Amino acid sequence: MPTAGGGGLPVFTPRRAPVLTADFTSTAQWVAGRSWAYPDGGPVNPGDNKLDHLVEDPSYSRSGTFRATRRPDGNWDTGLLTTEGSDQGFTVRTGDVLEARVRLPTETGAWPAIWTWRDGGQEIDVFEYHPDNPDLLELSNHVREAHRYHRDPAVRPGAWVDLRVE
């Protein structure tokens, strides 16, 4: 269950050694800005408030800070990191534990999320956050058709959220 955290880094007690430690600057571990799911950086979907266009520029995804730039056509250039096609080719497997610490945006229009999505199926949304619902995290398992909306006053724009999924 996600919990909102305060000042220091979270303390996790893994059951076994990590299978992957995310180094977002690693070009061997992560591919920036492209995925089979979004050919040529798109598509956008204004009906779902998805106005982002993915770019391969590493400054959008490897600095540790989310970056988006408004384009003249009203859409946004933004980054994406994926293990798809990376040299290390990491895949989440049954029994793996995923832990992350995420700072939620204060601006509307950003849609931060962490998900697994293998070959167009087996999608699990570890979390999705939409600033137009400022106290809500969406958690979805599209494999087993389950979801939960987690509302908590500690989930708010600018808050740090510690996530652990087993």
JSON list of C-alpha atoms in Angstrom, two decimals, residues 39-162:
[
{"chain": "A", "resi": 39, "resn": "PRO", "atom": "CA", "xyz": [5.69, 5.24, -32.31]},
{"chain": "A", "resi": 40, "resn": "ASP", "atom": "CA", "xyz": [7.16, 8.57, -33.37]},
{"chain": "A", "resi": 41, "resn": "GLY", "atom": "CA", "xyz": [6.53, 9.99, -29.87]},
{"chain": "A", "resi": 42, "resn": "GLY", "atom": "CA", "xyz": [2.75, 9.84, -29.96]},
{"chain": "A", "resi": 43, "resn": "PRO", "atom": "CA", "xyz": [-0.13, 9.70, -30.23]},
{"chain": "A", "resi": 44, "resn": "VAL", "atom": "CA", "xyz": [-1.64, 12.42, -28.12]},
{"chain": "A", "resi": 45, "resn": "ASN", "atom": "CA", "xyz": [-5.17, 11.95, -26.79]},
{"chain": "A", "resi": 46, "resn": "PRO", "atom": "CA", "xyz": [-6.82, 15.26, -25.85]},
{"chain": "A", "resi": 47, "resn": "GLY", "atom": "CA", "xyz": [-10.00, 13.46, -24.74]},
{"chain": "A", "resi": 48, "resn": "ASP", "atom": "CA", "xyz": [-7.98, 11.78, -21.96]},
{"chain": "A", "resi": 49, "resn": "ASN", "atom": "CA", "xyz": [-5.86, 14.88, -21.24]},
{"chain": "A", "resi": 50, "resn": "LYS", "atom": "CA", "xyz": [-2.82, 13.16, -22.79]},
{"chain": "A", "resi": 51, "resn": "LEU", "atom": "CA", "xyz": [-1.06, 15.99, -24.58]},
{"chain": "A", "resi": 52, "resn": "ASP", "atom": "CA", "xyz": [2.50, 14.71, -24.33]},
{"chain": "A", "resi": 53, "resn": "HIS", "atom": "CA", "xyz": [4.78, 13.95, -27.24]},
{"chain": "A", "resi": 54, "resn": "LEU", "atom": "CA", "xyz": [7.74, 11.74, -26.25]},
{"chain": "A", "resi": 55, "resn": "VAL", "atom": "CA", "xyz": [11.21, 12.94, -27.20]},
{"chain": "A", "resi": 56, "resn": "GLU", "atom": "CA", "xyz": [14.54, 11.08, -27.13]},
{"chain": "A", "resi": 57, "resn": "ASP", "atom": "CA", "xyz": [16.47, 14.10, -25.78]},
{"chain": "A", "resi": 58, "resn": "PRO", "atom": "CA", "xyz": [18.13, 12.75, -22.58]},
{"chain": "A", "resi": 59, "resn": "SER", "atom": "CA", "xyz": [17.72, 16.08, -20.77]},
{"chain": "A", "resi": 60, "resn": "TYR", "atom": "CA", "xyz": [14.00, 15.30, -20.56]},
{"chain": "A", "resi": 61, "resn": "SER", "atom": "CA", "xyz": [14.42, 12.03, -18.68]},
{"chain": "A", "resi": 62, "resn": "ARG", "atom": "CA", "xyz": [17.88, 11.45, -17.27]},
{"chain": "A", "resi": 63, "resn": "SER", "atom": "CA", "xyz": [18.31, 14.42, -14.94]},
{"chain": "A", "resi": 64, "resn": "GLY", "atom": "CA", "xyz": [16.13, 13.08, -12.11]},
{"chain": "A", "resi": 65, "resn": "THR", "atom": "CA", "xyz": [13.65, 15.92, -12.61]},
{"chain": "A", "resi": 66, "resn": "PHE", "atom": "CA", "xyz": [10.57, 15.74, -14.79]},
{"chain": "A", "resi": 67, "resn": "ARG", "atom": "CA", "xyz": [10.74, 18.12, -17.74]},
{"chain": "A", "resi": 68, "resn": "ALA", "atom": "CA", "xyz": [8.04, 19.16, -20.19]},
{"chain": "A", "resi": 69, "resn": "THR", "atom": "CA", "xyz": [8.08, 21.93, -22.79]},
{"chain": "A", "resi": 70, "resn": "ARG", "atom": "CA", "xyz": [4.96, 23.47, -24.31]},
{"chain": "A", "resi": 71, "resn": "ARG", "atom": "CA", "xyz": [4.92, 23.26, -28.11]},
{"chain": "A", "resi": 72, "resn": "PRO", "atom": "CA", "xyz": [3.32, 25.81, -30.49]},
{"chain": "A", "resi": 73, "resn": "ASP", "atom": "CA", "xyz": [0.62, 23.25, -31.42]},
{"chain": "A", "resi": 74, "resn": "GLY", "atom": "CA", "xyz": [-0.58, 23.09, -27.79]},
{"chain": "A", "resi": 75, "resn": "ASN", "atom": "CA", "xyz": [0.98, 19.71, -27.01]},
{"chain": "A", "resi": 76, "resn": "TRP", "atom": "CA", "xyz": [3.98, 19.09, -24.78]},
{"chain": "A", "resi": 77, "resn": "ASP", "atom": "CA", "xyz": [7.42, 17.56, -25.39]},
{"chain": "A", "resi": 78, "resn": "THR", "atom": "CA", "xyz": [8.32, 15.22, -22.54]},
{"chain": "A", "resi": 79, "resn": "GLY", "atom": "CA", "xyz": [10.49, 12.25, -21.65]},
{"chain": "A", "resi": 80, "resn": "LEU", "atom": "CA", "xyz": [9.88, 8.56, -21.08]},
{"chain": "A", "resi": 81, "resn": "LEU", "atom": "CA", "xyz": [12.21, 5.94, -19.67]},
{"chain": "A", "resi": 82, "resn": "THR", "atom": "CA", "xyz": [11.71, 2.27, -20.49]},
{"chain": "A", "resi": 83, "resn": "THR", "atom": "CA", "xyz": [13.74, -0.92, -20.17]},
{"chain": "A", "resi": 84, "resn": "GLU", "atom": "CA", "xyz": [12.26, -2.03, -23.51]},
{"chain": "A", "resi": 85, "resn": "GLY", "atom": "CA", "xyz": [15.12, -2.54, -25.96]},
{"chain": "A", "resi": 86, "resn": "SER", "atom": "CA", "xyz": [17.81, -1.73, -23.39]},
{"chain": "A", "resi": 87, "resn": "ASP", "atom": "CA", "xyz": [21.07, -3.68, -23.25]},
{"chain": "A", "resi": 88, "resn": "GLN", "atom": "CA", "xyz": [20.10, -5.10, -19.84]},
{"chain": "A", "resi": 89, "resn": "GLY", "atom": "CA", "xyz": [16.54, -5.94, -20.95]},
{"chain": "A", "resi": 90, "resn": "PHE", "atom": "CA", "xyz": [15.00, -6.07, -17.48]},
{"chain": "A", "resi": 91, "resn": "THR", "atom": "CA", "xyz": [11.54, -7.61, -17.08]},
{"chain": "A", "resi": 92, "resn": "VAL", "atom": "CA", "xyz": [9.47, -7.65, -13.87]},
{"chain": "A", "resi": 93, "resn": "ARG", "atom": "CA", "xyz": [8.66, -11.23, -12.89]},
{"chain": "A", "resi": 94, "resn": "THR", "atom": "CA", "xyz": [6.19, -12.88, -10.53]},
{"chain": "A", "resi": 95, "resn": "GLY", "atom": "CA", "xyz": [7.49, -12.52, -6.98]},
{"chain": "A", "resi": 96, "resn": "ASP", "atom": "CA", "xyz": [9.48, -9.34, -7.66]},
{"chain": "A", "resi": 97, "resn": "VAL", "atom": "CA", "xyz": [8.97, -6.39, -5.32]},
{"chain": "A", "resi": 98, "resn": "LEU", "atom": "CA", "xyz": [8.87, -2.89, -6.78]},
{"chain": "A", "resi": 99, "resn": "GLU", "atom": "CA", "xyz": [9.72, 0.08, -4.58]},
{"chain": "A", "resi": 100, "resn": "ALA", "atom": "CA", "xyz": [9.78, 3.71, -5.65]},
{"chain": "A", "resi": 101, "resn": "ARG", "atom": "CA", "xyz": [9.79, 7.18, -4.16]},
{"chain": "A", "resi": 102, "resn": "VAL", "atom": "CA", "xyz": [7.98, 9.79, -6.26]},
{"chain": "A", "resi": 103, "resn": "ARG", "atom": "CA", "xyz": [7.32, 13.49, -5.74]},
{"chain": "A", "resi": 104, "resn": "LEU", "atom": "CA", "xyz": [3.90, 14.43, -7.06]},
{"chain": "A", "resi": 105, "resn": "PRO", "atom": "CA", "xyz": [3.69, 17.50, -9.33]},
{"chain": "A", "resi": 106, "resn": "THR", "atom": "CA", "xyz": [2.10, 20.74, -8.22]},
{"chain": "A", "resi": 107, "resn": "GLU", "atom": "CA", "xyz": [0.99, 21.74, -11.72]},
{"chain": "A", "resi": 108, "resn": "THR", "atom": "CA", "xyz": [-2.00, 20.34, -13.59]},
{"chain": "A", "resi": 109, "resn": "GLY", "atom": "CA", "xyz": [-1.33, 18.65, -16.91]},
{"chain": "A", "resi": 110, "resn": "ALA", "atom": "CA", "xyz": [1.38, 16.28, -15.68]},
{"chain": "A", "resi": 111, "resn": "TRP", "atom": "CA", "xyz": [0.38, 12.62, -15.39]},
{"chain": "A", "resi": 112, "resn": "PRO", "atom": "CA", "xyz": [3.16, 10.78, -13.54]},
{"chain": "A", "resi": 113, "resn": "ALA", "atom": "CA", "xyz": [2.93, 7.01, -13.49]},
{"chain": "A", "resi": 114, "resn": "ILE", "atom": "CA", "xyz": [4.92, 3.83, -13.04]},
{"chain": "A", "resi": 115, "resn": "TRP", "atom": "CA", "xyz": [3.70, 0.77, -14.87]},
{"chain": "A", "resi": 116, "resn": "THR", "atom": "CA", "xyz": [4.75, -2.55, -16.28]},
{"chain": "A", "resi": 117, "resn": "TRP", "atom": "CA", "xyz": [3.58, -3.40, -19.75]},
{"chain": "A", "resi": 118, "resn": "ARG", "atom": "CA", "xyz": [4.99, -6.40, -21.54]},
{"chain": "A", "resi": 119, "resn": "ASP", "atom": "CA", "xyz": [4.55, -6.66, -25.30]},
{"chain": "A", "resi": 120, "resn": "GLY", "atom": "CA", "xyz": [1.23, -4.77, -25.31]},
{"chain": "A", "resi": 121, "resn": "GLY", "atom": "CA", "xyz": [-0.42, -6.86, -22.61]},
{"chain": "A", "resi": 122, "resn": "GLN", "atom": "CA", "xyz": [-0.05, -7.79, -18.96]},
{"chain": "A", "resi": 123, "resn": "GLU", "atom": "CA", "xyz": [-0.21, -4.14, -17.90]},
{"chain": "A", "resi": 124, "resn": "ILE", "atom": "CA", "xyz": [-0.02, -3.32, -14.22]},
{"chain": "A", "resi": 125, "resn": "ASP", "atom": "CA", "xyz": [-0.21, 0.32, -13.16]},
{"chain": "A", "resi": 126, "resn": "VAL", "atom": "CA", "xyz": [1.82, 0.60, -9.97]},
{"chain": "A", "resi": 127, "resn": "PHE", "atom": "CA", "xyz": [0.31, 4.06, -9.69]},
{"chain": "A", "resi": 128, "resn": "GLU", "atom": "CA", "xyz": [-1.07, 6.88, -11.79]},
{"chain": "A", "resi": 129, "resn": "TYR", "atom": "CA", "xyz": [-1.61, 10.39, -10.45]},
{"chain": "A", "resi": 130, "resn": "HIS", "atom": "CA", "xyz": [-3.78, 13.06, -11.98]},
{"chain": "A", "resi": 131, "resn": "PRO", "atom": "CA", "xyz": [-3.48, 16.51, -10.35]},
{"chain": "A", "resi": 132, "resn": "ASP", "atom": "CA", "xyz": [-7.16, 17.22, -11.11]},
{"chain": "A", "resi": 133, "resn": "ASN", "atom": "CA", "xyz": [-7.86, 14.60, -8.37]},
{"chain": "A", "resi": 134, "resn": "PRO", "atom": "CA", "xyz": [-5.22, 15.83, -5.91]},
{"chain": "A", "resi": 135, "resn": "ASP", "atom": "CA", "xyz": [-5.76, 13.26, -3.11]},
{"chain": "A", "resi": 136, "resn": "LEU", "atom": "CA", "xyz": [-6.09, 10.16, -5.35]},
{"chain": "A", "resi": 137, "resn": "LEU", "atom": "CA", "xyz": [-3.71, 7.46, -6.55]},
{"chain": "A", "resi": 138, "resn": "GLU", "atom": "CA", "xyz": [-5.00, 5.00, -9.14]},
{"chain": "A", "resi": 139, "resn": "LEU", "atom": "CA", "xyz": [-3.71, 1.44, -8.81]},
{"chain": "A", "resi": 140, "resn": "SER", "atom": "CA", "xyz": [-4.70, -0.99, -11.58]},
{"chain": "A", "resi": 141, "resn": "ASN", "atom": "CA", "xyz": [-4.02, -4.60, -12.53]},
{"chain": "A", "resi": 142, "resn": "HIS", "atom": "CA", "xyz": [-5.17, -5.01, -16.13]},
{"chain": "A", "resi": 143, "resn": "VAL", "atom": "CA", "xyz": [-4.08, -8.67, -16.12]},
{"chain": "A", "resi": 144, "resn": "ARG", "atom": "CA", "xyz": [-6.56, -9.68, -13.43]},
{"chain": "A", "resi": 145, "resn": "GLU", "atom": "CA", "xyz": [-9.00, -6.81, -14.07]},
{"chain": "A", "resi": 146, "resn": "ALA", "atom": "CA", "xyz": [-8.65, -5.26, -10.64]},
{"chain": "A", "resi": 147, "resn": "HIS", "atom": "CA", "xyz": [-8.19, -1.66, -9.57]},
{"chain": "A", "resi": 148, "resn": "ARG", "atom": "CA", "xyz": [-8.30, 0.52, -6.52]},
{"chain": "A", "resi": 149, "resn": "TYR", "atom": "CA", "xyz": [-8.61, 4.23, -6.01]},
{"chain": "A", "resi": 150, "resn": "HIS", "atom": "CA", "xyz": [-6.59, 5.17, -2.95]},
{"chain": "A", "resi": 151, "resn": "ARG", "atom": "CA", "xyz": [-7.64, 8.48, -1.41]},
{"chain": "A", "resi": 152, "resn": "ASP", "atom": "CA", "xyz": [-5.64, 10.01, 1.40]},
{"chain": "A", "resi": 153, "resn": "PRO", "atom": "CA", "xyz": [-5.07, 13.61, 2.55]},
{"chain": "A", "resi": 154, "resn": "ALA", "atom": "CA", "xyz": [-1.31, 12.88, 2.54]},
{"chain": "A", "resi": 155, "resn": "VAL", "atom": "CA", "xyz": [-1.55, 12.33, -1.24]},
{"chain": "A", "resi": 156, "resn": "ARG", "atom": "CA", "xyz": [-1.42, 15.89, -2.54]},
{"chain": "A", "resi": 157, "resn": "PRO", "atom": "CA", "xyz": [0.44, 18.09, -5.01]},
{"chain": "A", "resi": 158, "resn": "GLY", "atom": "CA", "xyz": [4.10, 18.40, -4.05]},
{"chain": "A", "resi": 159, "resn": "ALA", "atom": "CA", "xyz": [4.02, 15.44, -1.62]},
{"chain": "A", "resi": 160, "resn": "TRP", "atom": "CA", "xyz": [6.50, 12.59, -1.64]},
{"chain": "A", "resi": 161, "resn": "VAL", "atom": "CA", "xyz": [4.85, 9.19, -2.05]},
{"chain": "A", "resi": 162, "resn": "ASP", "atom": "CA", "xyz": [6.61, 5.96, -1.11]}
]
